[in-house]
mmCIF file of C-alpha atoms in Angstrom:
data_model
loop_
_atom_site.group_PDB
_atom_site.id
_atom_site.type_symbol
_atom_site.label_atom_id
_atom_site.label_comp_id
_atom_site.label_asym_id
_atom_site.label_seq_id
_atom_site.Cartn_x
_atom_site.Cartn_y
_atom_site.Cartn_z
ATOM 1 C CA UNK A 541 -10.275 10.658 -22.944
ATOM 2 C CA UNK A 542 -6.233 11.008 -23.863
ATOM 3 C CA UNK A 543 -4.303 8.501 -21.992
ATOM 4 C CA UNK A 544 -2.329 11.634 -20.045
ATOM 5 C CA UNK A 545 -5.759 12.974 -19.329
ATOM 6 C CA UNK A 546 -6.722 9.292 -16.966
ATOM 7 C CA UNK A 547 -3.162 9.328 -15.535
ATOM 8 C CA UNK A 548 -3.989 13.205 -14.490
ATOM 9 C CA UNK A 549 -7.565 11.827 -13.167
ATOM 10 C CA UNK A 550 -6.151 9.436 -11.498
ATOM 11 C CA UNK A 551 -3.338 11.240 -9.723
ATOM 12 C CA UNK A 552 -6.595 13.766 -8.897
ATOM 13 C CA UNK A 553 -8.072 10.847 -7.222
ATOM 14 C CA UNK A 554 -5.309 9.633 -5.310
ATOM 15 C CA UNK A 555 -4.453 12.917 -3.406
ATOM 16 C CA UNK A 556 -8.241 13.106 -3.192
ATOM 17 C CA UNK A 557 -9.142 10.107 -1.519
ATOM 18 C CA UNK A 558 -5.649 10.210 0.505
ATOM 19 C CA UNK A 559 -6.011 13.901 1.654
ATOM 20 C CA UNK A 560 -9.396 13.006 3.118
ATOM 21 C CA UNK A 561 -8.718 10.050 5.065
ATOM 22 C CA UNK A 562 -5.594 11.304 6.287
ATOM 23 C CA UNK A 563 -7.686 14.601 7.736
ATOM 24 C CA UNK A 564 -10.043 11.449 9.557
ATOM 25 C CA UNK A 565 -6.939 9.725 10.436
ATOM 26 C CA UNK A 566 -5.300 12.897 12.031
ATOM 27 C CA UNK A 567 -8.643 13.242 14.440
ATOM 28 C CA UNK A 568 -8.820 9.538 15.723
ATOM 29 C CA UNK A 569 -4.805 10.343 16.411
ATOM 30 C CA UNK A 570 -5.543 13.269 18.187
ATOM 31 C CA UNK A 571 -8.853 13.310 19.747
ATOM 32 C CA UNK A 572 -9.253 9.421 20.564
ATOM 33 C CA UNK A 573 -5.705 8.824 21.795
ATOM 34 C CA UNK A 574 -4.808 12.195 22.641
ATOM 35 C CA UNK A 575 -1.227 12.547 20.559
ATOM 36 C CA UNK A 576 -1.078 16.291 20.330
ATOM 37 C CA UNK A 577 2.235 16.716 18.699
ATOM 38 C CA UNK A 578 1.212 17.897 15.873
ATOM 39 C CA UNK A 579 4.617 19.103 14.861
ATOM 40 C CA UNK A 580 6.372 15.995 15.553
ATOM 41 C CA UNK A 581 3.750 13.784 13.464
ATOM 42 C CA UNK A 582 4.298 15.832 10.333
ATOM 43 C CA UNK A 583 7.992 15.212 10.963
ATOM 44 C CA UNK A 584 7.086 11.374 11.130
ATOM 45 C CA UNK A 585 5.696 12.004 8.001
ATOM 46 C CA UNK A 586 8.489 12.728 6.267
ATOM 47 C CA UNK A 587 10.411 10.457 7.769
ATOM 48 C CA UNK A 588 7.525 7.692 6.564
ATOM 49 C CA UNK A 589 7.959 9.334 3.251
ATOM 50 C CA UNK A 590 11.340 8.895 2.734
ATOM 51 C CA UNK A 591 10.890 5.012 3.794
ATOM 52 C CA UNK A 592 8.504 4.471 1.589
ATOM 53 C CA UNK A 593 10.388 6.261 -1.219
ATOM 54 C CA UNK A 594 13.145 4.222 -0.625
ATOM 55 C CA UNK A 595 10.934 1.312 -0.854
ATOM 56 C CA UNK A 596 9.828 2.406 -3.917
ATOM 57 C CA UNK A 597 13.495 2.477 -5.624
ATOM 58 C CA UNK A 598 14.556 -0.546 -4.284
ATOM 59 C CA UNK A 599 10.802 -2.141 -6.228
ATOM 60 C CA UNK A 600 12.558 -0.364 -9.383
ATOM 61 C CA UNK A 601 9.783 2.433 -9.735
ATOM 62 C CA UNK A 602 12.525 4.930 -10.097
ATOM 63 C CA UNK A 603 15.917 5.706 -10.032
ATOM 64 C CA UNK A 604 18.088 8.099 -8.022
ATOM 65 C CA UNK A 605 19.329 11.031 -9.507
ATOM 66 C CA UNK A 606 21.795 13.004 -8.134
ATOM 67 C CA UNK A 607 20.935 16.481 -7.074
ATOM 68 C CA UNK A 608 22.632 19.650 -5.070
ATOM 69 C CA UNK A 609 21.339 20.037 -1.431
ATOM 70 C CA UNK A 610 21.264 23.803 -2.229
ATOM 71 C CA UNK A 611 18.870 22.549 -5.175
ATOM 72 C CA UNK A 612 16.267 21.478 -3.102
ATOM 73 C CA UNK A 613 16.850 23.529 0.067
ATOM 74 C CA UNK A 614 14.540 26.221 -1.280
ATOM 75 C CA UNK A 615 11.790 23.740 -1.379
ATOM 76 C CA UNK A 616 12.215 22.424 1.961
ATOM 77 C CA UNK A 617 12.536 25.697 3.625
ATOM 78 C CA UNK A 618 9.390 26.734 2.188
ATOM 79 C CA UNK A 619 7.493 23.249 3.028
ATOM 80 C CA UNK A 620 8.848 24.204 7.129
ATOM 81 C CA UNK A 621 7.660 28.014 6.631
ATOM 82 C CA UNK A 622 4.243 26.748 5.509
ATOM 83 C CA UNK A 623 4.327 24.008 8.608
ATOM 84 C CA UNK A 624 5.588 26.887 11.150
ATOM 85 C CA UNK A 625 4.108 29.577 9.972
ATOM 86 C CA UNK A 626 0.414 28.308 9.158
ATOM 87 C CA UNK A 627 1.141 26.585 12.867
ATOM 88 C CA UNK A 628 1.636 30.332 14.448
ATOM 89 C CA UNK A 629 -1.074 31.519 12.284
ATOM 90 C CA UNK A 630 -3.716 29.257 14.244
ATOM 91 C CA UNK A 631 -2.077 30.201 17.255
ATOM 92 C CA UNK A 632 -2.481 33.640 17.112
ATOM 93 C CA UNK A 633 -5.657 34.059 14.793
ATOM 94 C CA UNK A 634 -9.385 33.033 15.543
ATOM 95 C CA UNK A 635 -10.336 29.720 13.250
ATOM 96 C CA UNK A 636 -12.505 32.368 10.767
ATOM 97 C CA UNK A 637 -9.368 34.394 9.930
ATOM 98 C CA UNK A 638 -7.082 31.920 9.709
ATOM 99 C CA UNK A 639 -9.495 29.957 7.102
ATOM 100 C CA UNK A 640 -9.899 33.268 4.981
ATOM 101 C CA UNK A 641 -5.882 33.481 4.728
ATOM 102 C CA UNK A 642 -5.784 30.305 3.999
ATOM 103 C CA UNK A 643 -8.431 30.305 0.899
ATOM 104 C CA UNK A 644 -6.039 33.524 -0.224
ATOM 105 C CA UNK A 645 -2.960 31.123 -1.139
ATOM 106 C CA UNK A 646 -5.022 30.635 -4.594
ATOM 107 C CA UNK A 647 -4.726 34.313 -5.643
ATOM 108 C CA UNK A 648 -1.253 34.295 -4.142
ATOM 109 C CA UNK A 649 -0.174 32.312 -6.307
ATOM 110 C CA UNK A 650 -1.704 33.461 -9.648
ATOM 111 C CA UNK A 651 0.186 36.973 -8.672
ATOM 112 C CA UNK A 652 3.545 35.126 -7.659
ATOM 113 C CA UNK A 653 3.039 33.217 -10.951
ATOM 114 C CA UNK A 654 2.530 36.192 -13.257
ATOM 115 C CA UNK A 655 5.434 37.923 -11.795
ATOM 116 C CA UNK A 656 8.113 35.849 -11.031
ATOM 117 C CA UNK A 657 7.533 33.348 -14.063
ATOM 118 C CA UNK A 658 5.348 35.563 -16.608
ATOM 119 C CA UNK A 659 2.365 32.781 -16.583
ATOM 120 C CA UNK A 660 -0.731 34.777 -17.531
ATOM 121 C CA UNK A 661 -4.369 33.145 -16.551
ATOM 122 C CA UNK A 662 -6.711 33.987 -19.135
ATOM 123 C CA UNK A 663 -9.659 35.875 -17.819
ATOM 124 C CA UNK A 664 -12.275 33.376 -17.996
ATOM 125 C CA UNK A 665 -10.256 30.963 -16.102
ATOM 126 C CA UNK A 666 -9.913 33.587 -13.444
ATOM 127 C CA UNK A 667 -12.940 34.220 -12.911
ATOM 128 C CA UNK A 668 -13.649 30.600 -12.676
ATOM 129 C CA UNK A 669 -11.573 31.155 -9.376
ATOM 130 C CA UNK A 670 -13.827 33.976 -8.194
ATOM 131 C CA UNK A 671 -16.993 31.612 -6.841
ATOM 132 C CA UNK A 672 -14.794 29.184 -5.937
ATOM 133 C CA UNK A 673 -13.206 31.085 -3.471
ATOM 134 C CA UNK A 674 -16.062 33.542 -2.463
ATOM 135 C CA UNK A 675 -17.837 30.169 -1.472
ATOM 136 C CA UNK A 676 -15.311 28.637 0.297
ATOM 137 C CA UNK A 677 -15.557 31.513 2.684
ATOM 138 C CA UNK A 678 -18.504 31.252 2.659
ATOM 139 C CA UNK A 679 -19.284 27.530 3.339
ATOM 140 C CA UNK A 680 -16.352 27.916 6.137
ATOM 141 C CA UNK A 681 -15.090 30.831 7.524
ATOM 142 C CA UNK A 682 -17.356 32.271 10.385
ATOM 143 C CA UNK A 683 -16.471 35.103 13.015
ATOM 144 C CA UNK A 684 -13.265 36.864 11.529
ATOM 145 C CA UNK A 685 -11.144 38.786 13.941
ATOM 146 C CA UNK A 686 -7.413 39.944 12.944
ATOM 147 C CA UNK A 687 -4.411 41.122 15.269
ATOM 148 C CA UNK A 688 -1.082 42.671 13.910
ATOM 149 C CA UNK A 689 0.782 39.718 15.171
ATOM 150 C CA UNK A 690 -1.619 36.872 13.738
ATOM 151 C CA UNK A 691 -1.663 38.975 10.311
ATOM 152 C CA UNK A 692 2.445 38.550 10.064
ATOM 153 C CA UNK A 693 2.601 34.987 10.241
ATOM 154 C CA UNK A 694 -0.695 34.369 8.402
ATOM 155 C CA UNK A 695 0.879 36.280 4.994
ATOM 156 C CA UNK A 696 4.618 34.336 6.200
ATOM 157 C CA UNK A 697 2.109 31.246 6.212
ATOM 158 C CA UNK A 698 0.471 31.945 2.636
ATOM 159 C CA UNK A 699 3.705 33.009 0.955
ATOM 160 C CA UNK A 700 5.824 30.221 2.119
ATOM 161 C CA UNK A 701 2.849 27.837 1.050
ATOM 162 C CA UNK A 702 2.202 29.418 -2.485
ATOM 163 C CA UNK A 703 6.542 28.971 -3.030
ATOM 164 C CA UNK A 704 6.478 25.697 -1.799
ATOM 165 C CA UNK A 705 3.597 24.757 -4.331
ATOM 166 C CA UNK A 706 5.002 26.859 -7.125
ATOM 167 C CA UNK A 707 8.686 25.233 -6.296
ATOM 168 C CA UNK A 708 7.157 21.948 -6.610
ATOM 169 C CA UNK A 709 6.249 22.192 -10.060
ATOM 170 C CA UNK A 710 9.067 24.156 -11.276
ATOM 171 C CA UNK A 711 11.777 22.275 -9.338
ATOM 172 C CA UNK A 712 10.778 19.460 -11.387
ATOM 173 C CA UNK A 713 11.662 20.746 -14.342
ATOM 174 C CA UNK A 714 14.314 23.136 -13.858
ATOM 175 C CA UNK A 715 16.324 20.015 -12.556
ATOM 176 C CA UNK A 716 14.978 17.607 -14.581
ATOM 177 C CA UNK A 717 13.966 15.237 -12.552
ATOM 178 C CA UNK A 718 10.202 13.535 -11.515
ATOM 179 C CA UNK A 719 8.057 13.428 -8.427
ATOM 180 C CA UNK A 720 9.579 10.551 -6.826
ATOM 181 C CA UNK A 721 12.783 11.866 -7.355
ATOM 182 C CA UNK A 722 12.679 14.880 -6.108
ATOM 183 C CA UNK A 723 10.356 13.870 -2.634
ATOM 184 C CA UNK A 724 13.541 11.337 -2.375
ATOM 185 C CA UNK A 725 15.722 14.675 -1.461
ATOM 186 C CA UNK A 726 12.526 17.005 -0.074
ATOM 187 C CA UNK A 727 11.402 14.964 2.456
ATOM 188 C CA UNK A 728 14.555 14.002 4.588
ATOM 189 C CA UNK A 729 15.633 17.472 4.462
ATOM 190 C CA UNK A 730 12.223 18.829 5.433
ATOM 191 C CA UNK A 731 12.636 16.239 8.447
ATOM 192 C CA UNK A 732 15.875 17.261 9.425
ATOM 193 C CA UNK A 733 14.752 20.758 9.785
ATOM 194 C CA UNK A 734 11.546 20.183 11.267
ATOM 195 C CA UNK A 735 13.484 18.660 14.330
ATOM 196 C CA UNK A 736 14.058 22.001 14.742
ATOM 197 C CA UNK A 737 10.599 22.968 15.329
ATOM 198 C CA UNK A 738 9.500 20.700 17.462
ATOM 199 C CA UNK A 739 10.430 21.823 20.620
ATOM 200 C CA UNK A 740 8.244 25.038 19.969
ATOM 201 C CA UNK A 741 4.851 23.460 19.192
ATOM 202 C CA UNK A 742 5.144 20.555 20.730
ATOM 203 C CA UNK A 743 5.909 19.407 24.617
ATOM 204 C CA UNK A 744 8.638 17.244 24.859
ATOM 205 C CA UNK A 745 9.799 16.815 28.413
ATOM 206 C CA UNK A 746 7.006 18.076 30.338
ATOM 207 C CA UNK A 747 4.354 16.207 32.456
ATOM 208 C CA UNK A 748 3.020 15.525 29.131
ATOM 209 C CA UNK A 749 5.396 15.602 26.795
ATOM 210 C CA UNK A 750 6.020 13.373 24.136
ATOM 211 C CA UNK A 751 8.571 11.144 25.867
ATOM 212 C CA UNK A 752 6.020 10.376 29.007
ATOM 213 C CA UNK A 753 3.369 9.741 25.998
ATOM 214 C CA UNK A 754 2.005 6.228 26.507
ATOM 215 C CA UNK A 755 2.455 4.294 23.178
ATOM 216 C CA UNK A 756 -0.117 1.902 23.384
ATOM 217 C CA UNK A 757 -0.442 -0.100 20.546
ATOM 218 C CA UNK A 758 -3.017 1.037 19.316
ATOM 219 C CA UNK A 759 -2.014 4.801 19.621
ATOM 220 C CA UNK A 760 0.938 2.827 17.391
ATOM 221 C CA UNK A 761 -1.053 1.927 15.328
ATOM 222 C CA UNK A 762 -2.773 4.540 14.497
ATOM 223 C CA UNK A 763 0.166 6.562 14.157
ATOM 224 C CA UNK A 764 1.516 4.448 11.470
ATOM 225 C CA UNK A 765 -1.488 4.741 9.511
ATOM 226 C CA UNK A 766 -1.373 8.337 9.532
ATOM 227 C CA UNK A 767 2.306 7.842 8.598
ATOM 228 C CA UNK A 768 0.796 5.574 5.572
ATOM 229 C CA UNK A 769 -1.353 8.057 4.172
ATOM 230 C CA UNK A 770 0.878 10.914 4.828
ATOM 231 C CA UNK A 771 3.027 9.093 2.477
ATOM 232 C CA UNK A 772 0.586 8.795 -0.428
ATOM 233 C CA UNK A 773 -0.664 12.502 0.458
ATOM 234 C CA UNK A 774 3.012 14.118 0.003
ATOM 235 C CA UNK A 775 3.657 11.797 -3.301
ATOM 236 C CA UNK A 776 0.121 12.573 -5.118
ATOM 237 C CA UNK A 777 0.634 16.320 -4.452
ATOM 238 C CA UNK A 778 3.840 16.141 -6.455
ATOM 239 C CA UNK A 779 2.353 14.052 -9.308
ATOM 240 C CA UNK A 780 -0.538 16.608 -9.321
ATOM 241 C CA UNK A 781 1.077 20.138 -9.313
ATOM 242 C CA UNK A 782 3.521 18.074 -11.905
ATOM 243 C CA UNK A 783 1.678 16.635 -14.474
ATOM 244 C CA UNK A 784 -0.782 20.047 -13.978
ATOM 245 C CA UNK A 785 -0.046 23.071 -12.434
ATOM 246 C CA UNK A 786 -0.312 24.792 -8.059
ATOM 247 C CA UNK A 787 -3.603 26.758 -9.418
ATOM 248 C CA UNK A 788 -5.464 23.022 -10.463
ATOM 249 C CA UNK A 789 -4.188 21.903 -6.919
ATOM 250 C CA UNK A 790 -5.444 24.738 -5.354
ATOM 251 C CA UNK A 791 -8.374 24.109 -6.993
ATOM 252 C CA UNK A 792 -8.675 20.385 -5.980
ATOM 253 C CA UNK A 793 -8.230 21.330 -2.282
ATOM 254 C CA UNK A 794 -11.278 23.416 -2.554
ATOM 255 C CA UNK A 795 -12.700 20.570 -3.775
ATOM 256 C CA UNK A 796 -11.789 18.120 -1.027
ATOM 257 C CA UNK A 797 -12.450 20.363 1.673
ATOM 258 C CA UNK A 798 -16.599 20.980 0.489
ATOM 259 C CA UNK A 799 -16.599 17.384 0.110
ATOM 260 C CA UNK A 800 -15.341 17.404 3.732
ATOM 261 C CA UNK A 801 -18.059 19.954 4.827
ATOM 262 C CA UNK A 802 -20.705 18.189 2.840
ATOM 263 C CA UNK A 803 -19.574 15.041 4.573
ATOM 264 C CA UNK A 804 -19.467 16.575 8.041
ATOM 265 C CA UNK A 805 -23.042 17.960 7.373
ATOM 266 C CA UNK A 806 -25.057 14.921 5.838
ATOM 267 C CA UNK A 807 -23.273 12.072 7.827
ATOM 268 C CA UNK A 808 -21.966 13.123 10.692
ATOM 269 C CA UNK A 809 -24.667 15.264 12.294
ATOM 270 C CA UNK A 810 -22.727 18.652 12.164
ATOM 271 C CA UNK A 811 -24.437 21.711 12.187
ATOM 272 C CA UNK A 812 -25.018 23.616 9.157
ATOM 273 C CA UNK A 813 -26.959 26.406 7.702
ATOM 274 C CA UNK A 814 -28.143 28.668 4.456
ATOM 275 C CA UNK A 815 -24.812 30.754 4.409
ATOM 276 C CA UNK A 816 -22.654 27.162 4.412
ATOM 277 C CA UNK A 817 -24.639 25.489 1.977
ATOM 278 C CA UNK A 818 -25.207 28.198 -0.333
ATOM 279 C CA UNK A 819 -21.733 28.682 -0.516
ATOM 280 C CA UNK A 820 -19.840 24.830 -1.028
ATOM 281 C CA UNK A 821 -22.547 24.974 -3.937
ATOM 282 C CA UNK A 822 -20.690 27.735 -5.400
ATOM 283 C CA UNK A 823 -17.853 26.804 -4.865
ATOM 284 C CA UNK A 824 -18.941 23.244 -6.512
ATOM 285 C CA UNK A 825 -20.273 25.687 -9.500
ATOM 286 C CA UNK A 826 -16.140 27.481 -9.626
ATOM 287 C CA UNK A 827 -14.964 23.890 -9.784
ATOM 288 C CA UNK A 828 -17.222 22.750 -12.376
ATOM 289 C CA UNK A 829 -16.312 25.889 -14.549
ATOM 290 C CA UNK A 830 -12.580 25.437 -13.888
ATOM 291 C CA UNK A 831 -12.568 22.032 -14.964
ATOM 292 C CA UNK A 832 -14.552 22.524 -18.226
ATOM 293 C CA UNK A 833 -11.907 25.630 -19.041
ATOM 294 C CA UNK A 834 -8.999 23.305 -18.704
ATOM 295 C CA UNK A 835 -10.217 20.578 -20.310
ATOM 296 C CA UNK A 836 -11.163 22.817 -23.230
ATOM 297 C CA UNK A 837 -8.113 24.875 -23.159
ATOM 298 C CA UNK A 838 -5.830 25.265 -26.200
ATOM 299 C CA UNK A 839 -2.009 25.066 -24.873
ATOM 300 C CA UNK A 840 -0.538 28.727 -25.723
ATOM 301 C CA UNK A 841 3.056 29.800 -24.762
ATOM 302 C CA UNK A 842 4.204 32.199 -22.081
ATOM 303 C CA UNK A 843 8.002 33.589 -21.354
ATOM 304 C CA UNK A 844 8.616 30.670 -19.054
ATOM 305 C CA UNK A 845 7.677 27.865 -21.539
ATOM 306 C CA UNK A 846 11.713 26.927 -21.933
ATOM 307 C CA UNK A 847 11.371 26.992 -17.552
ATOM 308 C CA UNK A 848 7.949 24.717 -17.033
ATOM 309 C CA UNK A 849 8.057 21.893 -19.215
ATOM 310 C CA UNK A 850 4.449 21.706 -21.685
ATOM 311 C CA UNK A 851 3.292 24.996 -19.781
ATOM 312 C CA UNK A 852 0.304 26.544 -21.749
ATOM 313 C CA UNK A 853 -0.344 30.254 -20.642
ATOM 314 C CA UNK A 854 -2.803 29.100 -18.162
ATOM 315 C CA UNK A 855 0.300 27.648 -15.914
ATOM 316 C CA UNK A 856 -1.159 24.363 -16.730
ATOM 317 C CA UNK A 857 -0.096 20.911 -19.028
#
């Protein structure tokens, strides 16, 4: 295996293993010690992020570059639309709809792709993303039930997400700069505007709002881990969707959330049946197929090669 091809595996893994734990994390936060700001613990996220970034350029692992605010305000604009919107989505939408718009960011962004950047999937790898999504849906989307209102912000909530994915990778090259450097600007600004947001998700001065919230240590604790991990989780999904491309992402988070499921069912006593199992097999069977496609590509060109550095017409490197 090509020495880019381990880094890529091992980016893979990272986010992997990260996204996972963090999702574990999240529940001891919320459920155990009953911190149900959601809103303002993805801001601490950031705000973790951008320490640790900081961190990391004062260990030498990269240097600052210099780059417009206006540069990187698309980006975090899009990362707060997928925060608020996906937010109002579950608000207004029963769990099975909100899981089948969620599953639809993947074709979202193959269309967005094709026509805003000209990056044509070849068909097989296309219809590598047809089982992997059909069992998805089917390993975890249950009753479905859709509204006019919860419909609007679930398509806000999968546009803004397939930009911010898109934006990630193309950012990246369009202003030359890496992962690290470019999370150095994204997440403070994505902070700042979050602030914004907070006091509609989350209670701040009520009975039980988050300045009457007993910080135990532990509940400390716990939060800072989350923090931790939030910080690996927002740095591996640049490094992914850089050195490959949103679809293999996409893909990925298929990936970790049957291993979730699978997890859920065979050590954690969670109820299961045919339809669920029958379908994170699938899905396993997409991600197989995808995997073996890329690995076996050939790199091609597209009319956005001179836009996404080493693109290949599958919108991968």
């Amino acid at each position: 295996m090509k020495e880019s091809s381990l880094v890529v595996v091992a980016y893979m893994a990272l986010n992997f293993t990260s996204s996972v734990l963090i999702i574990w994390v999240n529940k001891w936060v919320f459920q155990v010690y009953e911190y149900s700001y959601g809103t303002t613990l993805t801001f601490v996220h950031f705000l973790a992020t951008f320490i640790g970034l900081w961190i990391c350029h004062r260990c030498g692992m990269f240097e600052i570059k210099y780059i417009r605010i206006r540069d990187v305000l698309p980006l975090s604009l899009a990362f707060c639309g997928f925060v608020v919107f996906n937010n109002m989505s579950l608000l207004h939408n029963a769990v099975g709809f909100y899981q089948l718009m969620k599953v639809m960011t993947t074709p979202t962004i193959v269309f967005i792709q094709w026509l805003l950047y000209g990056v044509v999937l070849p068909d097989n790898i296309k219809l590598s993303l047809v089982p992997i999504c059909v069992g998805v849906l089917l390993a975890s989307v249950t009753h479905v039930e859709a509204n006019p209102v919860g419909t609007f912000y679930a398509v806000l909530g999968i546009l803004s997400t397939s930009m911010y994915q898109i934006w990630v990778q193309t950012k990246q090259v369009e202003l030359g700069v890496n992962s690290m450097q470019l999370l150095f600007y994204q997440a403070p600004m994505s902070a700042g505007l979050l602030v914004f947001t907070v006091p509609i998700f989350d209670d701040i001065f009520g009975d039980k709002g988050i300045f009457f919230y007993e910080y135990t240590f532990e509940a400390v604790c716990a939060i800072a881990l989350s923090a931790i991990l939030a910080f690996v989780v927002n740095l591996s999904i640049f490094l992914v969707i850089g050195k490959t491309s949103p679809i293999s992402y996409n893909v990925l988070g298929h990936c970790k959330l049957c291993a979730i499921l699978l997890g859920g069912f065979l050590f954690f006593g969670e109820t299961t049946n045919g339809k669920n199992i029958c379908g994170i097999l699938l899905a396993l069977v997409g991600i197989f197929w995808y995997t073996h496609l890329k690995l076996h590509s050939a790199p091609g060109k597209s009319r956005t090669s001179n836009q996404s550095r080493g693109d290949d017409k599958t919108g991968d490197r």
